[in-house]
XYZ file of C-alpha atoms in Angstrom:
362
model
C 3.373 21.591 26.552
C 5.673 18.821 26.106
C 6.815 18.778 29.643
C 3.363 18.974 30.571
C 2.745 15.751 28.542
C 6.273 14.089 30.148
C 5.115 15.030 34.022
C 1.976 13.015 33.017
C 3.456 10.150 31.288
C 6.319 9.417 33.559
C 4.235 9.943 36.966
C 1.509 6.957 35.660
C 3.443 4.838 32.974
C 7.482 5.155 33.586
C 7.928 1.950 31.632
C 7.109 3.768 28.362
C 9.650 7.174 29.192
C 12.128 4.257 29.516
C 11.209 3.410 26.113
C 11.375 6.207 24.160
C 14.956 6.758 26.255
C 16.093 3.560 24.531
C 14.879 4.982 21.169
C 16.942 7.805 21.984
C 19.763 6.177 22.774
C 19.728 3.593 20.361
C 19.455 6.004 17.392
C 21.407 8.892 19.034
C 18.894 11.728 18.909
C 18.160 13.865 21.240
C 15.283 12.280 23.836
C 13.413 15.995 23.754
C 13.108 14.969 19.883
C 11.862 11.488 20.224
C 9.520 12.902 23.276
C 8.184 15.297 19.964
C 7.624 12.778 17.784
C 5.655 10.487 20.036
C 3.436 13.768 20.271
C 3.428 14.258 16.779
C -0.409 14.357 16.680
C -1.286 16.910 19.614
C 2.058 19.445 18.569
C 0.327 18.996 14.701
C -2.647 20.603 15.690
C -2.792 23.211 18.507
C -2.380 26.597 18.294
C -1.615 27.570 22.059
C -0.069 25.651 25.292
C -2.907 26.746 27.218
C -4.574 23.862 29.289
C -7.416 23.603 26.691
C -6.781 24.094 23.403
C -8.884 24.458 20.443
C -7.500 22.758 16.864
C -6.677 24.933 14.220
C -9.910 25.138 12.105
C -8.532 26.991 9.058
C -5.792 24.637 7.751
C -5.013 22.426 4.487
C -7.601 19.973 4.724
C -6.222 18.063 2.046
C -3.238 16.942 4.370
C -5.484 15.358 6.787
C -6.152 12.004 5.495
C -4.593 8.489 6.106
C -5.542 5.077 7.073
C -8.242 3.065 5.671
C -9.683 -0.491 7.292
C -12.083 -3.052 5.715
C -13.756 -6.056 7.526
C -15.113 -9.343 6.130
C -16.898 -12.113 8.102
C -18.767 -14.665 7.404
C -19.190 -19.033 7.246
C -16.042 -18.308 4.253
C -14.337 -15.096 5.417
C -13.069 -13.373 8.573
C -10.201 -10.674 7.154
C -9.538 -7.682 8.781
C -7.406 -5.274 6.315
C -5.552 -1.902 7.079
C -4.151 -0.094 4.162
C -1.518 2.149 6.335
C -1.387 5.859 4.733
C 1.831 8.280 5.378
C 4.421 9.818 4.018
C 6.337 8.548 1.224
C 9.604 8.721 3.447
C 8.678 6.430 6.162
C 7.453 3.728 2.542
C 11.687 2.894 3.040
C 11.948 3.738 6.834
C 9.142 1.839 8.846
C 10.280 -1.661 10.002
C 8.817 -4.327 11.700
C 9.524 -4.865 15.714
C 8.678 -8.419 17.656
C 9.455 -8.470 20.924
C 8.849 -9.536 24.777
C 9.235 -7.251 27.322
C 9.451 -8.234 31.209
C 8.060 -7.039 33.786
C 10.023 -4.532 35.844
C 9.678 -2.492 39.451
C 9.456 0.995 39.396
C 8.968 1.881 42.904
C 6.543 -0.438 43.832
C 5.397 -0.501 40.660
C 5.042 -3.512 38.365
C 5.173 -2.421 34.425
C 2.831 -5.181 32.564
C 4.679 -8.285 30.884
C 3.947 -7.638 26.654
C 4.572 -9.631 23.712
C 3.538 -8.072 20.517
C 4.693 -7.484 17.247
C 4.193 -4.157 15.642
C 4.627 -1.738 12.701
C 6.812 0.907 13.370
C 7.917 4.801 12.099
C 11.082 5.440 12.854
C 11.581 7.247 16.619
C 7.798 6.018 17.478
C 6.981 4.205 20.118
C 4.628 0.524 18.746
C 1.059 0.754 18.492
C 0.573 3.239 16.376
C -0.016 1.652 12.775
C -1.155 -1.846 12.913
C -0.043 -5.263 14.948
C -0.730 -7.873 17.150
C -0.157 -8.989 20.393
C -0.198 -12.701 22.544
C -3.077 -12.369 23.584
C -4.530 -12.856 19.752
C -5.546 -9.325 19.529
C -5.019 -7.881 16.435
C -5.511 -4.264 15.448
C -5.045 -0.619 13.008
C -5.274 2.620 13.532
C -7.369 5.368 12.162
C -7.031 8.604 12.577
C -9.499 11.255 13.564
C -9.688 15.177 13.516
C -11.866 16.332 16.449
C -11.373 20.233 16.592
C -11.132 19.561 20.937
C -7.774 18.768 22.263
C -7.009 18.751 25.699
C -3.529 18.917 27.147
C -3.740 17.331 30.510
C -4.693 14.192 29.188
C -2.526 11.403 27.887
C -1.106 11.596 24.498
C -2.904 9.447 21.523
C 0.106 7.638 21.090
C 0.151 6.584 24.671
C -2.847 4.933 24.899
C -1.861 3.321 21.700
C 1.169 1.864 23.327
C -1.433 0.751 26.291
C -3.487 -1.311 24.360
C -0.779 -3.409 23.362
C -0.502 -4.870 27.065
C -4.284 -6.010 26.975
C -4.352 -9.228 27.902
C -8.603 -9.615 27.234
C -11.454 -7.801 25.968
C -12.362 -5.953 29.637
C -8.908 -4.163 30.237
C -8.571 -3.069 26.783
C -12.151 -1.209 26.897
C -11.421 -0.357 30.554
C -8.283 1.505 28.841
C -10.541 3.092 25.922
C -12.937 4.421 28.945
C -10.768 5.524 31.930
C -7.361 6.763 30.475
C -8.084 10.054 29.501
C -6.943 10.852 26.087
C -5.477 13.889 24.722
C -6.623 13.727 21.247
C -9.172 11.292 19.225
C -8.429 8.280 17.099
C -10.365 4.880 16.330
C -9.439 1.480 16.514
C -10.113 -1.635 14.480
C -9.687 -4.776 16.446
C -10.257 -8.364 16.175
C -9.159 -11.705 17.930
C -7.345 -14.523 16.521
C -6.874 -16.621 19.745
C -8.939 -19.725 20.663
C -9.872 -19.047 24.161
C -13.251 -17.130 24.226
C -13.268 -16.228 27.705
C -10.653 -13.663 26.723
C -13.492 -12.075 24.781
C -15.792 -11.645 27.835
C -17.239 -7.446 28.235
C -19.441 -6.007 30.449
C -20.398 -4.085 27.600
C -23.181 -4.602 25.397
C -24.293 -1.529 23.858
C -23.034 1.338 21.257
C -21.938 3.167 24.380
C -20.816 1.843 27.925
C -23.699 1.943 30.476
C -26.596 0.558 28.396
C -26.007 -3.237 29.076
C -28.404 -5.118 26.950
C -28.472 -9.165 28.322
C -29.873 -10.303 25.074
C -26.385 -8.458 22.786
C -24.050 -11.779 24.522
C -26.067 -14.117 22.641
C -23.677 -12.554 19.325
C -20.049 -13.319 20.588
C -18.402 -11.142 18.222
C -14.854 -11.016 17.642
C -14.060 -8.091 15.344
C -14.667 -4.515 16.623
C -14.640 -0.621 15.838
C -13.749 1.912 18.748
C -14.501 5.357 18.549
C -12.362 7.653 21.063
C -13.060 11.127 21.561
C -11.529 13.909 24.169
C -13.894 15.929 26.049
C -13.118 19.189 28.035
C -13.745 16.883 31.608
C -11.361 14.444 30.749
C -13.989 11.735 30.226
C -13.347 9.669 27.436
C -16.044 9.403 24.747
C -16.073 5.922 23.334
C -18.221 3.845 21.106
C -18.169 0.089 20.274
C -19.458 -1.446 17.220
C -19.069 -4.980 16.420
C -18.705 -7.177 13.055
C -20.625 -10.041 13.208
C -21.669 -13.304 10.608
C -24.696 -12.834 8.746
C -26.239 -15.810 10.951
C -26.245 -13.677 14.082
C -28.097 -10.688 12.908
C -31.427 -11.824 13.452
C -30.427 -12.319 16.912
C -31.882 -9.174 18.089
C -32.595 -5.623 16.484
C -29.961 -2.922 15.703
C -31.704 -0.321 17.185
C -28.599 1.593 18.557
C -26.595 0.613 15.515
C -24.424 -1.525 17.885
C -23.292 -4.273 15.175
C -22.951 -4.993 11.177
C -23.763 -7.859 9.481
C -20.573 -9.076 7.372
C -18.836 -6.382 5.874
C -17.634 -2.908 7.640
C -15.053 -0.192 6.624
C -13.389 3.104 8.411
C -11.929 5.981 7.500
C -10.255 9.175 9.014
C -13.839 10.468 10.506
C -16.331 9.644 13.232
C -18.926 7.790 11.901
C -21.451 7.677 15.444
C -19.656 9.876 18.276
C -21.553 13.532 17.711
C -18.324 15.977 17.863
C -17.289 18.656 15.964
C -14.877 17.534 13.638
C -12.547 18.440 10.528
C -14.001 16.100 7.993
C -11.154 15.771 5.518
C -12.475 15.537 1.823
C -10.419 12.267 0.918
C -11.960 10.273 3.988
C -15.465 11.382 2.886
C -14.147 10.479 -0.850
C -13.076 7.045 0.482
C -15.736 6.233 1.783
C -17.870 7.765 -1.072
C -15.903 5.615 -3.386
C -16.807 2.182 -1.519
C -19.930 2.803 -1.229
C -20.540 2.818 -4.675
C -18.221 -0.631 -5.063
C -20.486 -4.323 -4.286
C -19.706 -5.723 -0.838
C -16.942 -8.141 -1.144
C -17.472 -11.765 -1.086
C -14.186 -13.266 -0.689
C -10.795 -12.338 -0.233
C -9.733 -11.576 -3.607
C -12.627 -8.822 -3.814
C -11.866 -7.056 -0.553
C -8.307 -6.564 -1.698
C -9.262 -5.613 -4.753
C -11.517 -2.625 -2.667
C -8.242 -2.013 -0.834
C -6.613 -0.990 -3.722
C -8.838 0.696 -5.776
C -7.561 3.803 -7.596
C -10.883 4.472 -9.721
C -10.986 8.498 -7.365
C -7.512 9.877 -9.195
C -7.953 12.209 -6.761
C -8.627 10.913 -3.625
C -7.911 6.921 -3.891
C -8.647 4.238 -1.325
C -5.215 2.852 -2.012
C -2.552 5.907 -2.142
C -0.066 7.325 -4.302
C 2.266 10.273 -3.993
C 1.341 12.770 -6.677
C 4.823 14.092 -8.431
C 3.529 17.823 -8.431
C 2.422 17.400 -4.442
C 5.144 16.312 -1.913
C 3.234 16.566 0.613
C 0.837 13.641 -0.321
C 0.366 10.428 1.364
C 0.700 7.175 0.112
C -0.411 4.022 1.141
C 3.040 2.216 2.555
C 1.885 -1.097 3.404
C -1.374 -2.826 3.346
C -1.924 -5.499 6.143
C -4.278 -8.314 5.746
C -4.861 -10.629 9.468
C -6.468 -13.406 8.017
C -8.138 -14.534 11.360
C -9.100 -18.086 10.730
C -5.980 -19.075 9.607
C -4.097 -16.827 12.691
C -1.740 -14.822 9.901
C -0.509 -11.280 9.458
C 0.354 -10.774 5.756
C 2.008 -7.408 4.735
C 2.048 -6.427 1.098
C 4.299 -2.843 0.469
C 2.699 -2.953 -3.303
C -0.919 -2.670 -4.312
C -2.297 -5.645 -2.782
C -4.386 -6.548 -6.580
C -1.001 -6.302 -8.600
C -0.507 -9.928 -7.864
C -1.712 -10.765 -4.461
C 1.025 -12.012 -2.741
C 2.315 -10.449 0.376
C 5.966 -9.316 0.852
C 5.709 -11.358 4.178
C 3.291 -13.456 6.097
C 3.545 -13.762 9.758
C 2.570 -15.950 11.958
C 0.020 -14.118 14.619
C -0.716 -16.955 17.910
């Protein structure tokens, strides 16, 4: 299986072998080790190395739950927060990586030219937790659990290193639709940069193919993607957009392609019909915030970001002493877009509100 996932990755995207070799090298483990890890989520969850593989369906549910996002906008507010879930030994570990990477020939071959700035488990490659990139784009991760998984497909974490190259709105969707992924996952995203033509899509509906004219009248700028594997290799995706209060009476919401103002994630698929393991502390989450007000400023979305009121299945996480296994939230990241900012806070964001570090995004 993982060779099968190596032919695949180093016949199409070379660039990225080459980086997990320099993780290898650089921390002096074995590359077959740090090839693992960047499969973490397939190896996790299948039960065979046949060429389709089914998830195992009678597992610990209460181990499958991690990231949580929350977005704000309107004339006051335009947040986008990711409360990063994992285990309590990567709370010390994870780190920070900035970096520009030139472009390089691999037989003909140009890799893409990247400058991001990501957060980072240790042997991983970028992209999978939260970040930014030049281009303004800003993003976190949530998992998913679809009980499909196919194995000649690329790895979730791949395409998660992919998106980081985007360089506008089109090839980052075009990457959602046509690179076949192995395993599901959704992405938050918004845009901090000032050029709008980098925001320009040819699609305009809840699912690619159904271009309304009338949806480019609402220029959003913060998103939810939906990615699901199917047995043909044929991505599943669906895009819903965050937009101001002002815009919603634009047009009708008959496909449930846009909120007005406020929208939150969890670790389940909220519009792609799949069959899914639906973890009880992502349907708690989401229970839980549901019962909170919407947030009107800053200080009450945080304060939804680290709400503890479900002992048993918070929005913001703590390791239980009699349950190693637990999550906890590591890091919270706030992108305050108007301002252009990344702020990272490693404590419950409503202790004091002030971030560890703030960061600078474009």
């Amino acid at each position: 299986m993982i060779n099968g996932y190596y032919n695949l990755i180093v016949k199409n995207y070379p660039w990225y072998v080459d980086e997990m070799r320099g993780i290898s090298i650089g921390s002096e483990i074995n590359f077959d080790w740090i090839m693992a890890i960047n499969i973490r989520v397939e190896l996790m969850h299948v039960v065979s190395s046949q060429t389709d593989v089914k998830l195992k369906t009678r597992r610990d549910q209460e181990t499958l739950k991690e990231c949580s996002d929350f977005m704000l906008f309107d004339d006051q507010n335009n947040f986008l927060i990711h409360n990063e879930d994992a285990a309590p030994s990567i709370y010390k570990s994870a780190y920070l990586v900035s970096c520009k990477i030139s472009s390089s020939d691999y037989q003909g071959v140009s890799s893409p030219e990247e400058e991001f700035t990501c957060y980072c488990y240790p042997g991983h490659l970028p992209g999978n937790a939260f970040g930014f990139n030049s281009a303004g784009f800003v993003f976190g991760v949530n998992a998913t659990y679809p009980k499909l998984m196919v194995t000649n497909s690329f790895p979730r974490q791949i395409l998660n290193r992919l998106m980081l190259s985007a360089k506008n709105l089109k090839y980052l969707e075009k990457i959602f639709r046509t690179v076949p992924c192995s395993y599901g996952f959704c992405m938050n995203i918004g845009f901090a940069g000032d050029d709008p033509n980098i925001l320009e899509s040819d699609w305009n509906s809840e699912f690619f193919g159904d271009n309304s004219e009338s949806r480019l009248q609402i220029n959003p700028h913060l998103f939810n993607y939906e990615i699901a594997p199917t047995e043909n290799s044929q991505n599943t995706v669906s895009k819903h957009c965050i937009i101001s209060p002002k815009m919603f009476s634009i047009d009708k919401n008959e496909d449930n392609f846009f909120t007005s103002q406020y929208y939150y994630h969890f670790n389940h698929y909220e519009r792609i019909k799949i069959d899914e393991v639906l973890n009880m502390s992502s349907m708690r989450r989401k229970e839980r915030t549901e019962l909170i007000s919407p947030p009107t400023n800053l200080k009450e979305l945080l304060d939804i970001t680290s709400d503890t009121a479900d002992s048993s299945y918070p929005i913001f996480r703590t390791p239980r002493k009699n349950d190693p296994s637990e999550l906890q939230t590591i890091a919270t990241a706030l992108f305050d877009l108007n301002r252009k900012t990344l702020s990272i806070f490693v404590k419950k964001p409503s202790d004091s509100y002030q971030p560890l570090v703030k960061i600078r995004i474009c």
